[in-house]
Short mmCIF file of C-alpha atoms in Angstrom, two decimals:
data_model
loop_
_atom_site.label_atom_id
_atom_site.label_comp_id
_atom_site.label_asym_id
_atom_site.label_seq_id
_atom_site.Cartn_x
_atom_site.Cartn_y
_atom_site.Cartn_z
CA MET A 1 60.03 -43.18 47.88
CA LYS A 2 59.14 -39.32 48.52
CA GLN A 3 61.86 -37.89 50.65
CA LYS A 4 61.44 -34.44 52.59
CA TYR A 5 64.54 -32.37 51.82
CA MET A 6 64.60 -29.44 53.83
CA GLN A 7 62.71 -27.72 56.52
CA THR A 8 60.04 -25.07 55.91
CA HIS A 9 59.76 -21.41 57.79
CA LEU A 10 57.22 -22.52 59.42
CA GLU A 11 58.57 -25.67 60.58
CA LYS A 12 61.68 -23.96 62.06
CA GLU A 13 59.74 -21.04 63.71
CA ILE A 14 57.79 -23.98 65.65
CA ARG A 15 60.61 -25.79 66.57
CA GLN A 16 63.09 -22.80 68.29
CA ARG A 17 59.27 -22.41 70.15
CA ALA A 18 59.45 -25.51 71.78
CA LYS A 19 63.10 -24.98 72.27
CA ARG A 20 62.44 -21.50 74.18
CA ASP A 21 59.49 -22.59 76.18
CA PHE A 22 61.56 -25.97 77.27
CA PHE A 23 64.19 -24.05 78.43
CA TYR A 24 61.92 -20.96 79.99
CA ILE A 25 60.08 -23.89 81.93
CA CYS A 26 62.87 -25.94 83.39
CA VAL A 27 64.36 -22.15 84.58
CA ILE A 28 61.60 -21.24 86.40
CA ALA A 29 60.77 -25.18 87.87
CA LEU A 30 64.57 -24.34 88.78
CA ILE A 31 63.04 -21.08 90.48
CA LEU A 32 60.63 -22.14 92.47
CA SER A 33 62.30 -25.42 93.11
CA CYS A 34 65.96 -23.20 94.30
CA ILE A 35 62.62 -20.82 96.88
CA SER A 36 61.23 -23.91 98.23
CA LEU A 37 64.38 -24.80 99.57
CA MET A 38 65.35 -22.20 100.87
CA THR A 39 61.60 -21.71 102.95
CA GLU A 40 60.29 -23.52 105.85
CA VAL A 41 57.52 -25.48 103.90
CA ASP A 42 55.24 -28.27 106.27
CA LEU A 43 53.71 -29.23 103.10
CA PHE A 44 53.75 -32.75 104.02
CA GLU A 45 54.01 -32.45 107.74
CA ARG A 46 50.93 -30.56 107.25
CA LEU A 47 48.92 -32.82 104.74
CA TYR A 48 50.10 -36.12 107.40
CA LEU A 49 48.33 -34.51 109.97
CA PHE A 50 45.35 -33.40 107.93
CA SER A 51 44.53 -37.10 106.73
CA ARG A 52 45.16 -38.63 110.35
CA GLN A 53 42.64 -35.67 111.70
CA HIS A 54 39.97 -36.74 108.97
CA GLU A 55 40.32 -40.21 108.45
CA HIS A 56 37.31 -41.22 108.11
CA TRP A 57 37.33 -39.52 104.45
CA GLU A 58 38.96 -42.55 103.06
CA MET A 59 41.81 -40.15 101.79
CA ASP A 60 43.57 -43.27 101.12
CA GLU A 61 41.27 -44.03 98.59
CA ILE A 62 40.60 -40.74 96.95
CA THR A 63 44.84 -40.02 96.75
CA LEU A 64 44.47 -43.40 94.42
CA ILE A 65 41.69 -42.07 92.72
CA VAL A 66 43.14 -39.08 92.01
CA LEU A 67 46.23 -40.74 91.04
CA TRP A 68 44.55 -43.14 88.71
CA PHE A 69 42.50 -39.83 86.88
CA GLY A 70 46.02 -38.43 87.10
CA LEU A 71 47.94 -41.32 85.19
CA GLY A 72 45.19 -41.21 82.52
CA GLY A 73 44.67 -37.97 81.48
CA VAL A 74 48.63 -38.34 81.14
CA PHE A 75 48.27 -41.63 78.50
CA TYR A 76 45.09 -39.63 77.65
CA ALA A 77 47.23 -36.29 76.76
CA SER A 78 50.23 -38.30 75.06
CA ARG A 79 48.03 -40.14 72.66
CA ARG A 80 46.04 -37.21 71.57
CA MET A 81 49.81 -35.54 71.01
CA GLN A 82 50.29 -38.56 68.68
CA ASP A 83 46.99 -38.11 66.56
CA LEU A 84 47.65 -33.85 66.41
CA ARG A 85 51.66 -34.67 65.11
CA ALA A 86 50.02 -37.28 62.17
CA LEU A 87 47.45 -35.19 61.60
CA ILE A 88 50.03 -31.95 61.51
CA HIS A 89 51.98 -34.58 59.00
CA GLU A 90 49.39 -35.17 56.67
CA VAL A 91 48.08 -31.39 56.56
CA SER A 92 52.50 -31.15 55.40
CA ASP A 93 52.01 -33.29 53.41
CA LYS A 94 49.49 -32.14 51.01
CA ALA A 95 50.28 -28.59 51.40
CA PHE A 96 53.86 -29.09 50.50
CA PHE A 97 53.98 -32.48 48.40
CA ASP A 98 52.59 -33.12 44.96
CA GLN A 99 50.31 -35.79 45.44
CA VAL A 100 50.34 -37.24 41.84
CA SER A 101 54.19 -37.90 41.13
CA GLN A 102 55.04 -37.44 45.43
CA LEU A 103 57.26 -34.64 44.79
CA PRO A 104 57.60 -31.09 46.27
CA ASN A 105 55.14 -29.16 44.85
CA ARG A 106 55.02 -25.33 43.45
CA VAL A 107 54.74 -23.85 47.37
CA TYR A 108 57.49 -26.40 48.86
CA SER A 109 60.09 -25.82 45.38
CA LEU A 110 59.99 -22.39 45.62
CA GLU A 111 60.57 -22.68 49.76
CA CYS A 112 63.28 -24.69 48.83
CA LEU A 113 64.71 -22.59 46.24
CA THR A 114 64.38 -19.31 48.77
CA GLN A 115 66.87 -21.12 51.06
CA MET A 116 68.88 -22.44 48.92
CA LEU A 117 69.80 -18.79 47.33
CA HIS A 118 70.16 -17.80 51.54
CA ARG A 119 72.86 -20.16 51.63
CA ALA A 120 74.51 -19.47 47.99
CA GLU A 121 74.69 -15.94 49.46
CA ARG A 122 76.41 -16.64 52.77
CA LEU A 123 78.95 -19.52 50.86
CA GLY A 124 79.63 -17.61 47.70
CA CYS A 125 77.85 -20.51 45.61
CA GLN A 126 76.08 -21.13 42.89
CA VAL A 127 72.33 -22.26 42.09
CA ALA A 128 70.49 -23.24 38.91
CA VAL A 129 66.96 -23.45 38.26
CA ILE A 130 66.00 -26.17 35.75
CA PHE A 131 61.95 -25.69 34.11
CA ILE A 132 60.75 -28.82 32.30
CA ASP A 133 57.81 -28.73 30.23
CA LEU A 134 56.40 -31.89 28.93
CA ASP A 135 55.71 -31.33 25.05
CA ASN A 136 52.12 -32.27 23.83
CA PHE A 137 51.32 -34.08 27.22
CA LYS A 138 47.78 -32.76 26.60
CA MET A 139 47.56 -35.38 23.89
CA VAL A 140 48.74 -38.24 26.20
CA ASN A 141 45.56 -37.48 28.31
CA ASP A 142 43.22 -37.46 25.21
CA THR A 143 44.22 -40.30 24.24
CA TYR A 144 44.88 -42.74 27.40
CA GLY A 145 43.23 -40.73 29.99
CA HIS A 146 43.80 -38.70 32.84
CA ALA A 147 44.66 -42.00 34.87
CA LYS A 148 47.58 -43.12 32.66
CA GLY A 149 48.77 -39.47 32.56
CA ASP A 150 48.93 -39.10 36.14
CA LEU A 151 51.06 -42.56 36.04
CA LEU A 152 52.89 -41.68 33.39
CA LEU A 153 53.78 -37.82 35.55
CA GLN A 154 54.80 -40.50 38.63
CA VAL A 155 57.43 -42.19 36.02
CA PHE A 156 59.17 -38.86 34.35
CA GLY A 157 59.55 -37.24 38.33
CA GLU A 158 61.26 -40.51 39.31
CA ARG A 159 63.22 -41.14 36.40
CA LEU A 160 63.85 -37.46 36.69
CA ARG A 161 64.83 -37.53 40.19
CA HIS A 162 67.13 -40.26 39.38
CA SER A 163 69.00 -38.15 37.00
CA ILE A 164 70.20 -35.85 39.69
CA ARG A 165 72.29 -35.78 42.40
CA LYS A 166 70.87 -36.81 46.05
CA SER A 167 71.33 -33.47 47.58
CA ASP A 168 69.55 -31.96 44.94
CA ILE A 169 65.77 -31.46 44.33
CA VAL A 170 63.56 -32.27 41.81
CA GLY A 171 59.42 -30.98 42.42
CA ARG A 172 56.30 -30.81 40.38
CA LEU A 173 54.88 -27.15 39.54
CA GLY A 174 51.94 -28.77 38.34
CA GLY A 175 50.28 -29.84 34.87
CA ASP A 176 53.15 -31.13 32.70
CA GLU A 177 55.88 -28.48 34.45
CA TYR A 178 58.73 -29.53 36.31
CA LEU A 179 61.21 -27.66 38.34
CA VAL A 180 64.79 -28.53 38.95
CA LEU A 181 66.98 -27.05 41.94
CA LEU A 182 70.88 -27.65 41.71
CA GLU A 183 73.64 -25.99 44.34
CA LEU A 184 76.60 -25.47 42.43
CA ALA A 185 80.69 -25.07 43.87
CA SER A 186 81.43 -24.55 39.93
CA GLU A 187 79.69 -24.11 36.49
CA ASP A 188 81.72 -27.41 35.63
CA GLU A 189 79.03 -29.19 37.90
CA LEU A 190 76.03 -27.85 35.33
CA ALA A 191 76.61 -30.12 31.79
CA PRO A 192 77.06 -33.30 33.00
CA ILE A 193 73.61 -32.80 35.44
CA LEU A 194 71.43 -31.46 32.16
CA GLU A 195 73.26 -34.48 29.73
CA ARG A 196 71.88 -36.38 31.91
CA ILE A 197 68.66 -35.07 32.22
CA LYS A 198 68.47 -34.43 28.56
CA SER A 199 69.07 -38.90 28.49
CA ILE A 200 66.11 -39.13 29.60
CA GLN A 201 64.39 -38.21 26.35
CA GLU A 202 65.68 -41.42 25.36
CA GLU A 203 63.92 -43.91 27.36
CA SER A 204 60.23 -44.90 26.32
CA TYR A 205 56.80 -44.99 28.37
CA ARG A 206 55.07 -48.52 28.40
CA LEU A 207 51.08 -47.98 28.20
CA ASP A 208 48.65 -49.86 27.17
CA ALA A 209 50.93 -52.79 25.44
CA ASN A 210 52.33 -49.51 23.54
CA ASP A 211 56.08 -47.79 23.79
CA LEU A 212 55.64 -43.89 24.31
CA SER A 213 58.16 -41.69 23.54
CA LEU A 214 58.29 -38.63 26.35
CA ARG A 215 59.71 -35.29 24.97
CA PHE A 216 60.25 -31.86 26.85
CA SER A 217 61.35 -28.55 26.11
CA ALA A 218 63.74 -27.07 28.96
CA GLY A 219 65.13 -23.39 30.32
CA VAL A 220 68.10 -23.03 32.76
CA ALA A 221 68.74 -19.54 34.89
CA ILE A 222 71.48 -19.34 37.14
CA TYR A 223 72.16 -17.18 40.48
CA PRO A 224 73.46 -14.72 40.46
CA TYR A 225 73.62 -14.25 36.76
CA ASP A 226 69.88 -14.02 36.15
CA GLY A 227 68.53 -13.24 38.58
CA ASP A 228 68.56 -12.72 42.96
CA THR A 229 65.07 -13.73 43.79
CA ALA A 230 63.53 -17.09 43.50
CA THR A 231 61.37 -15.69 41.93
CA ASP A 232 63.32 -13.51 38.94
CA LEU A 233 65.13 -16.99 38.88
CA LEU A 234 61.71 -18.99 38.26
CA LYS A 235 61.00 -16.04 35.48
CA ALA A 236 64.22 -16.72 34.14
CA SER A 237 64.03 -19.95 33.15
CA ASP A 238 60.63 -20.15 32.23
CA ILE A 239 61.30 -17.97 29.26
CA ALA A 240 64.45 -20.09 28.80
CA MET A 241 62.49 -22.76 28.55
CA TYR A 242 59.60 -21.09 26.37
CA HIS A 243 62.33 -20.38 23.50
CA SER A 244 63.54 -24.19 23.75
CA LYS A 245 60.04 -25.04 22.96
CA VAL A 246 60.01 -22.70 20.19
CA THR A 247 63.04 -22.94 19.20
CA ARG A 248 64.59 -26.16 19.75
CA ARG A 249 62.43 -28.87 21.47
CA GLY A 250 64.34 -31.48 23.20
CA GLN A 251 66.81 -29.33 24.08
CA ILE A 252 67.66 -28.03 26.98
CA GLU A 253 68.47 -23.93 26.57
CA LEU A 254 70.47 -21.24 29.02
CA TYR A 255 68.75 -18.08 29.65
CA THR A 256 70.37 -14.43 27.89
CA PRO A 257 69.06 -11.66 28.51
CA THR A 258 67.52 -11.03 24.38
CA MET A 259 65.19 -14.15 25.01
CA ALA A 260 62.67 -12.25 26.92
CA GLU A 261 62.49 -9.60 23.66
CA LYS A 262 61.48 -12.48 21.92
CA LEU A 263 59.32 -13.64 23.77
CA TYR A 264 57.54 -10.35 24.47
CA ALA A 265 57.33 -10.11 20.84
CA ARG A 266 56.05 -14.30 20.65
CA TYR A 267 52.90 -12.69 22.85
CA GLN A 268 52.62 -9.89 20.65
CA LEU A 269 51.81 -12.18 17.85
CA GLU A 270 49.68 -14.34 19.63
CA SER A 271 47.56 -11.52 20.57
CA GLU A 272 47.19 -10.72 17.12
CA LEU A 273 46.59 -13.86 16.31
CA LYS A 274 43.42 -14.12 18.56
CA THR A 275 42.18 -10.85 16.90
CA ALA A 276 42.95 -12.44 13.08
CA LEU A 277 41.16 -15.43 14.48
CA LYS A 278 38.25 -13.41 15.60
CA ASN A 279 38.11 -11.15 12.56
CA LYS A 280 39.00 -14.19 10.02
CA THR A 281 41.85 -12.36 8.13
CA PHE A 282 43.97 -14.69 7.25
CA ASN A 283 43.54 -15.86 3.24
CA MET A 284 44.27 -18.68 1.03
CA GLU A 285 46.40 -18.59 -2.06
CA TYR A 286 47.16 -21.93 -4.06
CA GLN A 287 49.88 -23.78 -5.95
CA PRO A 288 49.52 -25.51 -9.11
CA GLN A 289 50.77 -29.19 -9.72
CA LEU A 290 51.66 -30.46 -12.76
CA SER A 291 51.44 -34.25 -13.98
CA LEU A 292 54.71 -35.30 -15.28
CA GLU A 293 53.24 -37.35 -18.26
CA SER A 294 50.45 -35.27 -19.37
CA GLU A 295 52.13 -32.17 -18.91
CA GLN A 296 49.03 -30.90 -17.54
CA ILE A 297 47.34 -29.35 -13.86
CA VAL A 298 46.24 -32.11 -12.10
CA GLY A 299 45.63 -29.91 -9.11
CA TYR A 300 46.73 -27.34 -6.86
CA GLU A 301 47.55 -26.90 -2.78
CA ALA A 302 45.53 -24.70 -0.48
CA LEU A 303 47.76 -22.47 1.76
CA ILE A 304 46.90 -20.44 4.32
CA ARG A 305 48.71 -16.84 4.51
CA TRP A 306 48.50 -14.17 7.02
CA LYS A 307 49.53 -10.80 6.20
CA LEU A 308 50.21 -8.82 9.89
CA LYS A 309 50.40 -4.80 9.09
CA GLY A 310 51.72 -5.59 5.51
CA LYS A 311 54.49 -8.32 6.18
CA GLN A 312 54.11 -11.93 5.24
CA ILE A 313 54.01 -14.27 8.44
CA PRO A 314 55.81 -17.58 7.72
CA THR A 315 53.41 -20.56 7.51
CA THR A 316 55.62 -22.33 10.11
CA GLN A 317 55.07 -19.55 12.93
CA LEU A 318 51.42 -19.37 11.99
CA ILE A 319 50.83 -22.94 12.45
CA GLN A 320 53.39 -23.40 15.91
CA ILE A 321 51.85 -20.06 17.61
CA ALA A 322 48.60 -22.04 16.75
CA GLU A 323 49.51 -25.48 18.11
CA ASP A 324 50.93 -23.36 21.42
CA THR A 325 47.76 -21.50 21.73
CA GLY A 326 45.10 -23.95 21.13
CA HIS A 327 43.64 -22.86 18.56
CA THR A 328 45.37 -25.46 15.84
CA GLU A 329 41.91 -27.05 15.38
CA GLU A 330 39.78 -23.33 15.09
CA ILE A 331 42.38 -22.54 12.04
CA GLY A 332 42.27 -25.64 10.46
CA LEU A 333 38.66 -25.90 10.15
CA TRP A 334 38.04 -22.20 8.90
CA ALA A 335 41.26 -23.04 6.14
CA LEU A 336 39.59 -26.72 4.96
CA TYR A 337 35.96 -24.06 4.91
CA GLN A 338 37.85 -21.10 2.80
CA ALA A 339 39.58 -23.65 0.93
CA LEU A 340 36.03 -25.94 -0.06
CA GLU A 341 34.49 -22.56 -1.10
CA ASP A 342 37.18 -20.86 -3.05
CA ALA A 343 37.38 -23.76 -5.21
CA GLN A 344 33.68 -23.84 -6.50
CA SER A 345 35.56 -20.71 -8.63
CA PHE A 346 38.50 -22.58 -9.90
CA LEU A 347 38.37 -26.62 -9.77
CA GLN A 348 37.61 -28.35 -12.67
CA ALA A 349 36.15 -32.00 -12.74
CA ASP A 350 39.76 -33.74 -13.02
CA GLN A 351 41.52 -32.01 -10.63
CA GLN A 352 42.05 -32.63 -7.16
CA LEU A 353 42.85 -30.12 -4.19
CA GLY A 354 45.16 -30.51 -1.52
CA VAL A 355 44.26 -29.63 2.01
CA ASN A 356 47.06 -29.54 4.54
CA ILE A 357 46.10 -31.18 8.33
CA SER A 358 48.66 -30.29 11.31
CA PRO A 359 48.95 -33.41 13.46
CA ARG A 360 47.37 -32.39 16.28
CA HIS A 361 43.69 -31.01 14.10
CA PHE A 362 44.33 -34.52 12.85
CA TRP A 363 44.43 -36.78 16.16
CA MET A 364 40.72 -34.69 17.60
CA SER A 365 38.46 -37.52 18.14
CA ASP A 366 35.57 -36.28 15.60
CA PHE A 367 38.05 -35.30 12.47
CA VAL A 368 36.53 -37.11 10.35
CA TYR A 369 33.47 -36.07 10.65
CA GLN A 370 34.52 -32.15 10.37
CA ILE A 371 35.62 -33.99 7.05
CA GLN A 372 32.49 -34.92 6.15
CA ARG A 373 30.51 -31.97 7.28
CA ALA A 374 32.71 -29.35 5.25
CA LEU A 375 32.27 -31.52 2.27
CA SER A 376 28.65 -31.30 2.73
CA THR A 377 28.10 -27.88 3.47
CA TYR A 378 29.61 -27.16 -0.21
CA GLU A 379 28.38 -30.46 -1.53
CA PHE A 380 32.08 -31.01 -2.59
CA PRO A 381 32.88 -34.47 -3.97
CA PRO A 382 35.44 -36.65 -2.09
CA HIS A 383 37.50 -38.18 -4.63
CA GLN A 384 38.69 -34.52 -5.60
CA LEU A 385 40.01 -33.52 -1.74
CA VAL A 386 43.20 -34.78 -1.23
CA ILE A 387 44.40 -34.58 2.94
CA GLU A 388 47.92 -33.88 3.42
CA LEU A 389 49.44 -35.28 6.47
CA THR A 390 52.94 -34.57 7.44
CA GLU A 391 55.22 -37.64 8.79
CA SER A 392 55.02 -36.25 12.87
CA ALA A 393 51.05 -37.60 12.73
CA LEU A 394 51.90 -40.96 12.45
CA THR A 395 53.54 -42.19 15.39
CA ASN A 396 54.08 -45.15 16.59
CA ASP A 397 52.35 -44.00 20.09
CA ILE A 398 48.28 -43.89 18.77
CA TYR A 399 49.02 -45.43 15.33
CA ASP A 400 46.18 -47.22 15.18
CA ASP A 401 43.62 -44.11 15.55
CA VAL A 402 45.38 -42.88 13.18
CA ARG A 403 45.07 -46.03 10.32
CA GLU A 404 41.48 -46.64 11.21
CA LYS A 405 40.96 -42.54 10.17
CA VAL A 406 43.22 -42.69 6.97
CA THR A 407 41.10 -45.81 6.19
CA ALA A 408 37.90 -44.09 7.45
CA LEU A 409 39.39 -41.55 4.80
CA ARG A 410 39.65 -43.69 1.98
CA SER A 411 36.36 -45.68 2.63
CA LEU A 412 34.72 -42.07 1.59
CA GLY A 413 36.70 -41.54 -1.88
CA ILE A 414 39.00 -38.58 -0.13
CA SER A 415 42.66 -38.77 -0.80
CA VAL A 416 45.54 -38.95 1.66
CA ALA A 417 49.00 -37.61 1.07
CA ILE A 418 52.03 -37.83 3.36
CA ASP A 419 53.80 -34.05 2.62
CA ASP A 420 57.24 -33.30 3.58
CA PHE A 421 58.41 -36.90 3.17
CA GLY A 422 61.78 -38.00 3.66
CA VAL A 423 62.77 -35.38 6.60
CA GLY A 424 60.50 -36.58 9.66
CA TYR A 425 60.04 -39.73 11.48
CA SER A 426 59.96 -41.59 8.12
CA CYS A 427 59.20 -45.67 8.75
CA LEU A 428 58.23 -48.05 5.79
CA GLY A 429 56.33 -50.44 8.27
CA ARG A 430 53.89 -48.10 9.15
CA LEU A 431 53.41 -47.02 5.16
CA LYS A 432 52.76 -50.34 3.91
CA ASP A 433 50.04 -50.64 5.83
CA LEU A 434 48.06 -47.38 5.60
CA PRO A 435 45.99 -47.08 2.81
CA ILE A 436 47.47 -43.60 1.21
CA ASN A 437 47.58 -41.97 -2.42
CA CYS A 438 50.94 -40.16 -2.25
CA LEU A 439 54.35 -38.99 -1.10
CA LYS A 440 55.62 -35.81 -1.46
CA ILE A 441 59.23 -35.51 -1.45
CA ASP A 442 60.07 -32.87 0.88
CA GLN A 443 62.02 -30.06 -1.66
CA VAL A 444 65.57 -30.61 0.21
CA PHE A 445 65.94 -33.62 -1.82
CA THR A 446 64.24 -31.53 -4.71
CA HIS A 447 66.86 -29.07 -4.20
CA ALA A 448 70.20 -31.18 -4.22
CA LEU A 449 68.73 -33.31 -6.69
CA VAL A 450 71.16 -31.72 -9.92
CA ASN A 451 74.04 -31.41 -7.86
CA SER A 452 73.82 -34.88 -5.71
CA GLU A 453 73.95 -38.00 -7.45
CA ARG A 454 73.12 -39.43 -4.25
CA ASP A 455 69.93 -37.24 -4.02
CA ARG A 456 68.93 -38.59 -7.58
CA TYR A 457 69.90 -42.15 -6.31
CA MET A 458 67.31 -41.97 -2.94
CA ILE A 459 64.08 -40.40 -4.97
CA SER A 460 64.62 -42.89 -7.65
CA THR A 461 64.87 -45.48 -4.98
CA LEU A 462 61.71 -43.68 -3.53
CA ILE A 463 59.57 -43.93 -6.64
CA THR A 464 60.51 -47.28 -7.46
CA MET A 465 59.03 -48.30 -3.95
CA ALA A 466 56.28 -46.24 -4.53
CA LYS A 467 54.86 -48.13 -7.60
CA HIS A 468 55.03 -51.17 -5.84
CA LEU A 469 53.53 -49.81 -3.42
CA ASN A 470 51.06 -48.29 -5.45
CA PHE A 471 51.49 -44.57 -4.09
CA LEU A 472 51.98 -41.63 -6.63
CA ILE A 473 55.32 -39.91 -6.14
CA MET A 474 54.94 -36.06 -5.87
CA ALA A 475 58.51 -33.74 -5.90
CA GLU A 476 57.84 -30.28 -4.25
CA GLY A 477 60.13 -27.35 -4.60
CA VAL A 478 60.54 -27.54 -8.29
CA GLU A 479 62.53 -23.65 -9.72
CA SER A 480 63.90 -25.05 -12.48
CA LYS A 481 64.03 -26.83 -15.87
CA GLU A 482 66.32 -28.87 -15.21
CA GLN A 483 65.00 -30.23 -11.91
CA LEU A 484 62.27 -31.53 -14.06
CA GLU A 485 63.10 -33.03 -16.49
CA LEU A 486 65.22 -35.24 -14.14
CA LEU A 487 62.53 -36.17 -11.87
CA HIS A 488 60.47 -36.47 -15.05
CA HIS A 489 63.69 -38.87 -16.46
CA LEU A 490 63.47 -40.76 -12.96
CA GLY A 491 59.56 -41.71 -13.22
CA CYS A 492 58.52 -38.85 -10.94
CA HIS A 493 54.46 -38.72 -11.30
CA MET A 494 53.83 -34.98 -10.59
CA ALA A 495 55.69 -31.98 -9.32
CA GLN A 496 54.76 -28.61 -7.79
CA GLY A 497 56.87 -25.32 -6.73
CA TYR A 498 58.30 -21.97 -8.14
CA TYR A 499 58.73 -22.69 -11.59
CA ILE A 500 55.74 -24.80 -12.50
CA GLY A 501 53.32 -21.71 -10.88
CA LYS A 502 53.89 -19.51 -7.24
CA PRO A 503 51.15 -19.58 -5.05
CA THR A 504 48.06 -17.62 -6.09
CA SER A 505 45.33 -15.58 -4.39
CA LEU A 506 42.03 -16.67 -5.49
CA LYS A 507 41.28 -13.51 -7.09
CA LYS A 508 44.49 -13.87 -9.85
CA LEU A 509 43.97 -16.96 -9.87
CA VAL A 510 40.17 -16.75 -11.51
CA GLU A 511 41.26 -13.95 -13.38
CA GLN A 512 44.39 -15.99 -15.11
CA MET A 513 41.99 -18.87 -15.98
CA ALA A 514 39.80 -16.33 -17.56
CA SER A 515 42.56 -15.03 -19.16
CA PRO A 516 42.58 -16.57 -23.36
CA SER A 517 45.89 -17.81 -22.51
CA GLY A 518 44.48 -19.79 -19.56
CA LEU A 519 46.96 -20.70 -16.46
#
């Protein structure tokens, strides 16, 4: 049910003008009445005499006709006033309320915020502005369609409104962005409300017989500490939200001045990324993978690298920026094509090439076709390619689509590995139904292998499970001989890490292979 929280300035001005006009009309009518009483006006008598003198004019009938037209005019005017009010209400509704969620839109939300700030200034209280942005909502529209996406936005808005007090305001700024406005008598009131808003993420949504989880990032700015105008507070809360999205998804961050500096640096990185995409200034490195049984190099993992002004940008940061700016597919395709081209120089017939694919790229509808096209371009044998996916790609929300794509890749002869296994959203129920080839154990377990009996037991359990499911197991992050020997003792099939070999550029890799000692 839509609620109208407060009047706009225009509504207040119209109401005040109507009151003034009514007052002036009453005063003028009273003055004219007094003048009429004080002067001897024989209007009625003269009208009576005129009607008697002109009896043949049918004055009674003429008077009645004028009366009927007058009553009809009053009725007509009354009906048109009702139509005008309905029209004004409809125009106001479309001008101030979002038609999808039935919540106040950006214009009305900022109007409400401005009035709340005026009231807070008079009363000496605080106002909290919460900027909320849904994570990966584009995937929902792409998967389920915009109609279902709009329904999800409406349900989320209702849950958000029910999580706050009746006196608070929830608005939709547009797209997948929401604004929550709180009037606070003290800062102690804020924490419980933020917890209730945060808990909405634990509730699932039912779409096409699937239970969908919806996460969001949120930022909070507080008047008068973070700004004293609606524009300043909205900007501060937006910066805090963006900081949450980049660093701690699913959390609600309070604004601090240092966030603005980090955001500026982030914008600079995004600008540099666009330049790097245009000029293709990325480069690839390749890390060897060792078979613990034959002690031979059985493959390489292709790793994208980006140097900016002589400084290496962390790969996780590169991927995050690419996802936020919508360049994931472009960078992923470049890395795939470059890796297949480079592999012609060093990959042997009995070795495989692992290429990392981000979940967002994998979820593209034409992903399998893109892989086929890349293989065809370089006439690369499909059985030598390994597509590496993180566990986040195996989400329940589009699991059927994921299974279809993995099955299609396997039918082409391409291997599929689950990267960083054990630290994401592991679900054994999904693994047993997926035709994957390999599980890559995250380096967190490998690093703790020597000193932690629990981690040794966990890896041993994973290896046993993998053997029963006909999966290969590869341990990542091997950095010592002791770790390698323990993995071999536990029955791990393969390993990669700095102890086996660091990521190497194509030039150095080819030089190493050309040397008498080999790699």
